[in-house]
Coordinates of C-alpha atoms in Angstrom, one line a residue:
X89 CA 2.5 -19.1 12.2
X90 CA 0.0 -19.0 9.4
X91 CA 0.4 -21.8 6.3
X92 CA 4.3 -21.9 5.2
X93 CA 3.5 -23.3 1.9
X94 CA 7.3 -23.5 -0.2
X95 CA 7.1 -21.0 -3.3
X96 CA 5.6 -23.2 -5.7
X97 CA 7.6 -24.3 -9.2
X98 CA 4.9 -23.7 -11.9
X99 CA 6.1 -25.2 -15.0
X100 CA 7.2 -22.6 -17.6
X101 CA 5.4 -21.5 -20.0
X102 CA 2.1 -23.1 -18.8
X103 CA -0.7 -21.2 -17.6
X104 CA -4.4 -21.2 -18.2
X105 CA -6.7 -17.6 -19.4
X106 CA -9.4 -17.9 -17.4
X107 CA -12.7 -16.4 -17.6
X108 CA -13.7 -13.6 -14.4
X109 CA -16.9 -12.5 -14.8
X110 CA -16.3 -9.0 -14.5
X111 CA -17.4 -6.6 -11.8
X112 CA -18.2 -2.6 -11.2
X113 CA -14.7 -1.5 -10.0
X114 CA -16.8 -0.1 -6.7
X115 CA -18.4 -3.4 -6.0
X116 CA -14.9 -5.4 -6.4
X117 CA -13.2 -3.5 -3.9
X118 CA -16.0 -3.6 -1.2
X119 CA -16.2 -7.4 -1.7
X120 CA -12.5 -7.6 -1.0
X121 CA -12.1 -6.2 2.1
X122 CA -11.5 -8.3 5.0
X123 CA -13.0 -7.6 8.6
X124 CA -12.0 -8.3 11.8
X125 CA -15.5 -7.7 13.0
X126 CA -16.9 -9.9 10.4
X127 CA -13.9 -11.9 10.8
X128 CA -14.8 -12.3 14.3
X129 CA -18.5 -13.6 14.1
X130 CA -17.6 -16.6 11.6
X131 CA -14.3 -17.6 13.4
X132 CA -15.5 -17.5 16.9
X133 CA -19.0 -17.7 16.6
X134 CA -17.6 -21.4 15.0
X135 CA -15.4 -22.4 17.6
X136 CA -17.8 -21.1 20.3
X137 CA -20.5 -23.3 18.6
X138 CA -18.2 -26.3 18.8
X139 CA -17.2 -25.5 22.8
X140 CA -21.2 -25.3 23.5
X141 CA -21.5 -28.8 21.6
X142 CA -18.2 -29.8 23.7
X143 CA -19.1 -28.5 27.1
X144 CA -22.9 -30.1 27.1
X145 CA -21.3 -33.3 25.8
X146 CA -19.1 -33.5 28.5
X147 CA -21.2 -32.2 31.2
X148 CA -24.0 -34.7 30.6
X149 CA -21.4 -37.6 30.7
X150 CA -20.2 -36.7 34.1
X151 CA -24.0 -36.1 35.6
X152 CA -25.0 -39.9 34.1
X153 CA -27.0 -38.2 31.5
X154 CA -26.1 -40.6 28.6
X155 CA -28.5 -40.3 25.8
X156 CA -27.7 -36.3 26.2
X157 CA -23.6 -36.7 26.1
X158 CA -24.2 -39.2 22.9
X159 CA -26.4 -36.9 21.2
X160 CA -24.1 -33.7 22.3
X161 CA -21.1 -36.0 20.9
X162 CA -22.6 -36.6 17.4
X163 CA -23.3 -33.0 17.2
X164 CA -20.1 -31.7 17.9
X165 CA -18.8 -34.3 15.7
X166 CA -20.9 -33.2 12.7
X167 CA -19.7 -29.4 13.2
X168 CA -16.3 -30.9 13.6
X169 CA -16.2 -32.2 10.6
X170 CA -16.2 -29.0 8.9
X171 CA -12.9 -27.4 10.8
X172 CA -10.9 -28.7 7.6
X173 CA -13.3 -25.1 5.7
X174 CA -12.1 -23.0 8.4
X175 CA -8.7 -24.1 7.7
X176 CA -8.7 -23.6 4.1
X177 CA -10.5 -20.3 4.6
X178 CA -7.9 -18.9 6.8
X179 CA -5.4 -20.8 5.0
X180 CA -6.1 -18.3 2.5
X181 CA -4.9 -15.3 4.2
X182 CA -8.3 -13.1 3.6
X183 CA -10.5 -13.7 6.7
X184 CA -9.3 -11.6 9.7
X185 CA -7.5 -7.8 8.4
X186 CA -5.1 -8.4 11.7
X187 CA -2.4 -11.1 9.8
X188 CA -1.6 -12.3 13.5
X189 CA -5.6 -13.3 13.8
X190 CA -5.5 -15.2 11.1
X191 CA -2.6 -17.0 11.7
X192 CA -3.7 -18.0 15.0
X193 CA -7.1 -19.1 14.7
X194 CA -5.4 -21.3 11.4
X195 CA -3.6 -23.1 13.7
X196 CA -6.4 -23.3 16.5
X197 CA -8.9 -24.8 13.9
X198 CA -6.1 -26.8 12.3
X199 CA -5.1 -28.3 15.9
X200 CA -8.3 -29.4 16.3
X201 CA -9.2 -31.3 13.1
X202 CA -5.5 -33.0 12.7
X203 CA -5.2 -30.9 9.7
X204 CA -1.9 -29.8 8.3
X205 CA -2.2 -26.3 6.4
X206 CA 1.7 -25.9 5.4
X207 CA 0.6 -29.2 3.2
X208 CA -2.8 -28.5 2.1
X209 CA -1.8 -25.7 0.7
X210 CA 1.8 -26.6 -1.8
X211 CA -1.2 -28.6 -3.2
X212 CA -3.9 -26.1 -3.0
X213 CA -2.3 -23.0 -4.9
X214 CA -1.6 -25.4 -7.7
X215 CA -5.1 -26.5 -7.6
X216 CA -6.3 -22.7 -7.8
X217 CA -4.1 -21.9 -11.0
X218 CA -4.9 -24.8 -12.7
X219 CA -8.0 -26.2 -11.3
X220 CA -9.0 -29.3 -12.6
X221 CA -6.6 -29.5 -15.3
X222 CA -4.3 -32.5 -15.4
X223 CA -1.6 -33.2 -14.5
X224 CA -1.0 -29.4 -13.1
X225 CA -4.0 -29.8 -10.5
X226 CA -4.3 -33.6 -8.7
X227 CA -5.7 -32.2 -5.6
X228 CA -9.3 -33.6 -7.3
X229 CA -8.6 -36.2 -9.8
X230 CA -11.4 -36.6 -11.6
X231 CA -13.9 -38.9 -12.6
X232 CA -14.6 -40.2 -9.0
X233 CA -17.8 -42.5 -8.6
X234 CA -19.3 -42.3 -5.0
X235 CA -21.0 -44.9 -3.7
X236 CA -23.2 -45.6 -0.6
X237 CA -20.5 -47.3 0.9
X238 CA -18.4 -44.6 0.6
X239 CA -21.1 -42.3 2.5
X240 CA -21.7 -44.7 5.0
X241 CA -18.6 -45.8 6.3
X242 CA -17.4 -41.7 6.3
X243 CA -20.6 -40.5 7.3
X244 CA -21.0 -41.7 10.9
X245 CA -18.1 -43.7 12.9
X246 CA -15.0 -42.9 10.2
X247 CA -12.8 -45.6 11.9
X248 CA -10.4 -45.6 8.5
X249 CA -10.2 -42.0 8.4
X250 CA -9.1 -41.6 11.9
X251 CA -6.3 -44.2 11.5
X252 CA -5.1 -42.8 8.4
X253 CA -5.0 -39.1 8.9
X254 CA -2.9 -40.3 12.6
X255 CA -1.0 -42.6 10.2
X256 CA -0.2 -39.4 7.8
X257 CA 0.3 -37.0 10.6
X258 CA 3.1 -39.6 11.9
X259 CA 4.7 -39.9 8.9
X260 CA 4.9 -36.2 8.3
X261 CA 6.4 -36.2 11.9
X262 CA 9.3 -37.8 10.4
X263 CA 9.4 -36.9 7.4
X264 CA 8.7 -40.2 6.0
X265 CA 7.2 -39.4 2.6
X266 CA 4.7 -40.1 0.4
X267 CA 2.5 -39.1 3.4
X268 CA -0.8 -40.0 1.0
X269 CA -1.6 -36.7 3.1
X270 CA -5.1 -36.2 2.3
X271 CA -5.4 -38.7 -0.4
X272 CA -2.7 -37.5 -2.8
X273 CA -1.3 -40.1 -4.5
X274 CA 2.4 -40.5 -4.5
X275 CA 3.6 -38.5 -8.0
X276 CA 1.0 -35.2 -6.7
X277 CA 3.1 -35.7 -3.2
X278 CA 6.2 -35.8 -5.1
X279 CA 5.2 -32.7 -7.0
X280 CA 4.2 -30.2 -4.3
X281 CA 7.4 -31.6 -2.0
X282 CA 9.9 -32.9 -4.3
X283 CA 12.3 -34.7 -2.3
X284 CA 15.4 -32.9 -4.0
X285 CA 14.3 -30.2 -1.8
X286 CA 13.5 -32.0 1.8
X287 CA 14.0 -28.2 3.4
X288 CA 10.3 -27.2 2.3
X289 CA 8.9 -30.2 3.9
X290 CA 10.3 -28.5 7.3
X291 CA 7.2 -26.6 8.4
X292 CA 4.9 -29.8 8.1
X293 CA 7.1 -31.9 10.1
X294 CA 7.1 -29.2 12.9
X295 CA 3.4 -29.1 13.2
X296 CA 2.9 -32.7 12.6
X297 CA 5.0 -33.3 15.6
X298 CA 3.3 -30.5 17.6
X299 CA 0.3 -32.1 17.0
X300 CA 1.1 -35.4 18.1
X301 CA 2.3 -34.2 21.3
X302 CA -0.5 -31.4 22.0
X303 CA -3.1 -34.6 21.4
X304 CA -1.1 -37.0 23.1
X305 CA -0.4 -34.6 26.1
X306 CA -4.3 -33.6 26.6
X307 CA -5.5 -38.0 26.2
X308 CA -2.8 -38.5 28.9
X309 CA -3.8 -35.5 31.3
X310 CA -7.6 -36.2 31.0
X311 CA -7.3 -39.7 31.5
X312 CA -5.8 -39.1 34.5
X313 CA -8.2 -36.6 35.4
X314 CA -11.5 -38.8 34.9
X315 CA -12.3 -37.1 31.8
X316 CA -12.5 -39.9 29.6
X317 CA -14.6 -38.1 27.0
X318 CA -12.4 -35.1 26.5
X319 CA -9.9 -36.7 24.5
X320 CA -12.5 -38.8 22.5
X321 CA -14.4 -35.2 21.5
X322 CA -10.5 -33.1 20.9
X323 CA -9.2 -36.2 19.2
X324 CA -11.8 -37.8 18.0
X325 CA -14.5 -35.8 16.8
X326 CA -13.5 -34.9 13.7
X327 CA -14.3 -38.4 13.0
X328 CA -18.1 -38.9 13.8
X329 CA -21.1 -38.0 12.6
X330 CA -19.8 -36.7 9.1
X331 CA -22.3 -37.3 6.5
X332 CA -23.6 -33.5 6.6
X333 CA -19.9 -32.7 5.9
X334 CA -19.6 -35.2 3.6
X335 CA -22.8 -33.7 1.3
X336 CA -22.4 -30.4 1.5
X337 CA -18.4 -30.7 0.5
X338 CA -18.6 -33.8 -2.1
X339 CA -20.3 -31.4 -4.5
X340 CA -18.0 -29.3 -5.2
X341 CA -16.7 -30.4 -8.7
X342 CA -17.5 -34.0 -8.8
X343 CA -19.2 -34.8 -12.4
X344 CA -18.1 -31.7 -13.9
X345 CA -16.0 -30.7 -17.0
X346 CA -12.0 -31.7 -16.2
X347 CA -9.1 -30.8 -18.7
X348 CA -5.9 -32.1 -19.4
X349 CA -3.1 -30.2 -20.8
X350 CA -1.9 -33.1 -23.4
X351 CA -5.3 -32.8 -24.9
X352 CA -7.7 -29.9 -23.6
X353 CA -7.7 -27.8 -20.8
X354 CA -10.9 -26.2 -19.4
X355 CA -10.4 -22.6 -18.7
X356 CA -13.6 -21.9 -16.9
X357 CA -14.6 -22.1 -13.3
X358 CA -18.5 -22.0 -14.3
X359 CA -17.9 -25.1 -16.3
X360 CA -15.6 -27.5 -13.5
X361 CA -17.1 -25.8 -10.0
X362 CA -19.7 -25.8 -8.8
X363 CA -22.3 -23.5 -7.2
X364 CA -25.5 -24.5 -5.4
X365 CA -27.9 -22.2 -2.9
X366 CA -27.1 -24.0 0.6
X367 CA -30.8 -22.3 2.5
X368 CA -29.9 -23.6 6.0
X369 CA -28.0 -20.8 7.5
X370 CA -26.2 -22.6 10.8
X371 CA -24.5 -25.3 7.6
X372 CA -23.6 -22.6 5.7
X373 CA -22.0 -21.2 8.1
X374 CA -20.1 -24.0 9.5
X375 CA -19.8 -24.9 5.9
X376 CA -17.4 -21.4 5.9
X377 CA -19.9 -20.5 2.7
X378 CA -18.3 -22.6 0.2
X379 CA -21.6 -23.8 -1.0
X380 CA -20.8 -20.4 -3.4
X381 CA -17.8 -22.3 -4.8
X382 CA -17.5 -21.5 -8.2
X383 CA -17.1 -17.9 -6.7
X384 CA -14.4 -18.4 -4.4
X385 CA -12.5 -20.2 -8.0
X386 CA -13.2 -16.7 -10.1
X387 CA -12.1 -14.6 -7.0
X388 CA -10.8 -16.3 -4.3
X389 CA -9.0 -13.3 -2.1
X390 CA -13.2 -12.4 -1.7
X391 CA -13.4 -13.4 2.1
X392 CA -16.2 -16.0 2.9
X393 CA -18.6 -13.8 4.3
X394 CA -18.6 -11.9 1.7
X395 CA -19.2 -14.8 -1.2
X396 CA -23.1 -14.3 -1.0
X397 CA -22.4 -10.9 -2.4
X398 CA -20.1 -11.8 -5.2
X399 CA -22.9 -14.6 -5.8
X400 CA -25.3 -11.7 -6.2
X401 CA -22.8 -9.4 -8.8
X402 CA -22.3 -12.4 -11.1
X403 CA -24.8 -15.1 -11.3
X404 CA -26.2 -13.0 -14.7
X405 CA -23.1 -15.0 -15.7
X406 CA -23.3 -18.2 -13.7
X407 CA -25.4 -21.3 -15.4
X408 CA -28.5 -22.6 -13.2
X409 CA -27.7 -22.8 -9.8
X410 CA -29.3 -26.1 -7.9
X411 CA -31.3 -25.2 -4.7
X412 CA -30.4 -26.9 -1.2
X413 CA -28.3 -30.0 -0.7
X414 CA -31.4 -31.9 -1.9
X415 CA -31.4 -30.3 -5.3
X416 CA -27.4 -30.3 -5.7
X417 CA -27.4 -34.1 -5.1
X418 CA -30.0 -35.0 -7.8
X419 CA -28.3 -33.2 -10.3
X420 CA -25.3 -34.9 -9.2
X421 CA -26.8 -38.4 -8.8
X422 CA -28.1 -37.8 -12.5
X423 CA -24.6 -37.5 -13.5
X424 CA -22.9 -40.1 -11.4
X425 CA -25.6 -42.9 -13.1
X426 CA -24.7 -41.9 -16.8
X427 CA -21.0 -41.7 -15.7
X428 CA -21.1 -45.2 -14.6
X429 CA -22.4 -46.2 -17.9
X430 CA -19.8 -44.2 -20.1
X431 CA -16.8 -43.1 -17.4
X432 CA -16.2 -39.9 -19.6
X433 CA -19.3 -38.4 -19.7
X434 CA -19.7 -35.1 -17.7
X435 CA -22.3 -32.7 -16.9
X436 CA -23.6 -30.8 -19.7
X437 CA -23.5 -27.3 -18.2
X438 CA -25.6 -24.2 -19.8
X439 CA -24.2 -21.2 -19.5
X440 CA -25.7 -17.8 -20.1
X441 CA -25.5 -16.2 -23.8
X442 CA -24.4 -13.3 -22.8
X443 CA -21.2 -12.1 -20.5
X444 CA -21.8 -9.0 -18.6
X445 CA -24.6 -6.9 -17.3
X446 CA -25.9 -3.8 -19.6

């Protein structure tokens, strides 16, 4: 039930040394323990956020409150956006202790936000090896240039990401492929599901056509119920209202030092992640703490709520970390501007001179 990712085919002989900061043996095992307690208070405290969002959204529209149920929509919209970090967290494996937790709440939170773990992640393991070295990683080619365009037409009514994630989830259904599933293009797709081996692709079908029918099935029964905003919210949602989404997760290696292995591969997380102090504590939390980014890269079977911690037992190693979304996005502004001026420039990151504490 949890993410059937195939056993990935790494190429042989390739592999990159990369730099852990390294911890008190002590300190490393209490950051890597997962907690169904703690577990508990991010998984459910999220998806009881979103039902309080849902519930008042729906209760205003049916008592001609309108103003109220468009309001309650945006917000559940906005947290909404930010199912696809729950996904990838319990994707993972090291959120929940109980394996059968996990598993579920993956495909509760994946459900909900039309997102397809099985795929996500014959891409994502790559991207963890080799992360942000070409051609091995292609989850985040870089350089990308943003643009208000691209903010504004994701970052409030995201009509062409709607019809395209339906449009990939139907052509995983039938295993039509390239499914340009999140924005892969074609030879990534054909890498993490090569079509001489059309059994791995299997799992995705069967929960792209589960989905299909669980959404279809709760449109049909609410319309004929009179609860015309249920499906837009279940359906929909994900798709509204995503420009806090869209700022906290657009920084996380955007402008950054990228390798390639034909020339030069970068074999540091500190240099192509990045890290930035997120100080609202209801967005990092629905933001599944991945403002601490460059941590989750060194050591990635830490579980979320615990990323603050490893934060704290490496940042003598970590370069300058930017404060708030604010402070993130002028570095990263900075950096977009001279990128458009020379397309290979990249961040010029400082790293501390030493590499452990005393």
């Amino acid at each position: 039930m949890g993410a059937s990712p195939s056993r990935p085919q790494f190429p042989s002989g390739v592999s990159i040394p990369w730099h852990r900061t390294k911890i008190e043996p002590k300190v490393k095992t209490e950051l890597h323990k997962t907690d169904d307690v703690k577990a508990a208070i991010q998984t459910v405290g999220f998806l009881a956020n979103l039902a309080l969002w849902f519930g008042l959204a729906v209760y205003s529209f049916h008592h001609n409150y309108p103003y109220a149920a468009f309001f309650f929509t945006m917000m559940y919209g906005m947290q909404a956006n930010f199912l696809i970090n729950g996904m990838h967290e319990l994707g993972h494996g090291f959120v929940f202790r109980t394996k059968l937790l996990n598993d579920l709440f993956l495909r509760i939170i994946s459900f909900l936000g039309w997102l397809h773990p099985d795929m996500f992640f014959q891409s994502h393991i790559r991207h963890h090896r080799f992360t942000q070295n070409f051609p091995h990683d292609q989850e985040n080619p870089m350089p990308v240039i943003y643009t208000m365009n691209t903010f504004l037409s994701f970052g409030f009514v995201n009509v062409y990401g709607a019809y395209d994630i339906i449009l990939q989830t139907v052509r995983a259904a039938l295993g039509v492929y390239p499914t340009g599933h999140l924005g892969w293009l074609p030879g990534w797709e054909e890498i993490c599901y090569p079509a001489t081996n059309p059994e791995n692709r299997k799992p995705a079908m069967l929960w792209a056509q589960f989905m299909l029918i669980g959404h279809a099935l709760i449109a049909i029964y609410s319309v004929m119920q009179g609860w015309y905003l249920v499906p837009i919210l279940i359906s929909f949602g994900p798709f509204l209202n995503g420009w806090l989404f869209w700022l906290c997760n657009s920084t996380q290696h955007v402008g950054l030092p990228h390798g390639n292995f034909d020339k030069e591969t970068v074999n540091d997380f500190r240099l192509n992640t990045r890290t930035f102090y997120l100080n609202n504590p209801i967005v990092r939390f629905w933001y599944w703490h991945m403002n601490f980014h460059t941590e989750h890269h060194m050591y990635p079977a830490v579980p979320c709520y615990n990323l603050a911690g490893l934060h704290d037992a490496i940042k003598h190693e970590l370069p300058p970390t930017p404060n708030g979304i604010i402070g993130v996005w002028k570095v990263i502004l900075d950096v977009l501007d001279k990128q458009r001026k020379d397309p290979n420039y990249t961040q010029d990151i400082e790293l501390p001179q030493f590499k452990n504490k005393d």
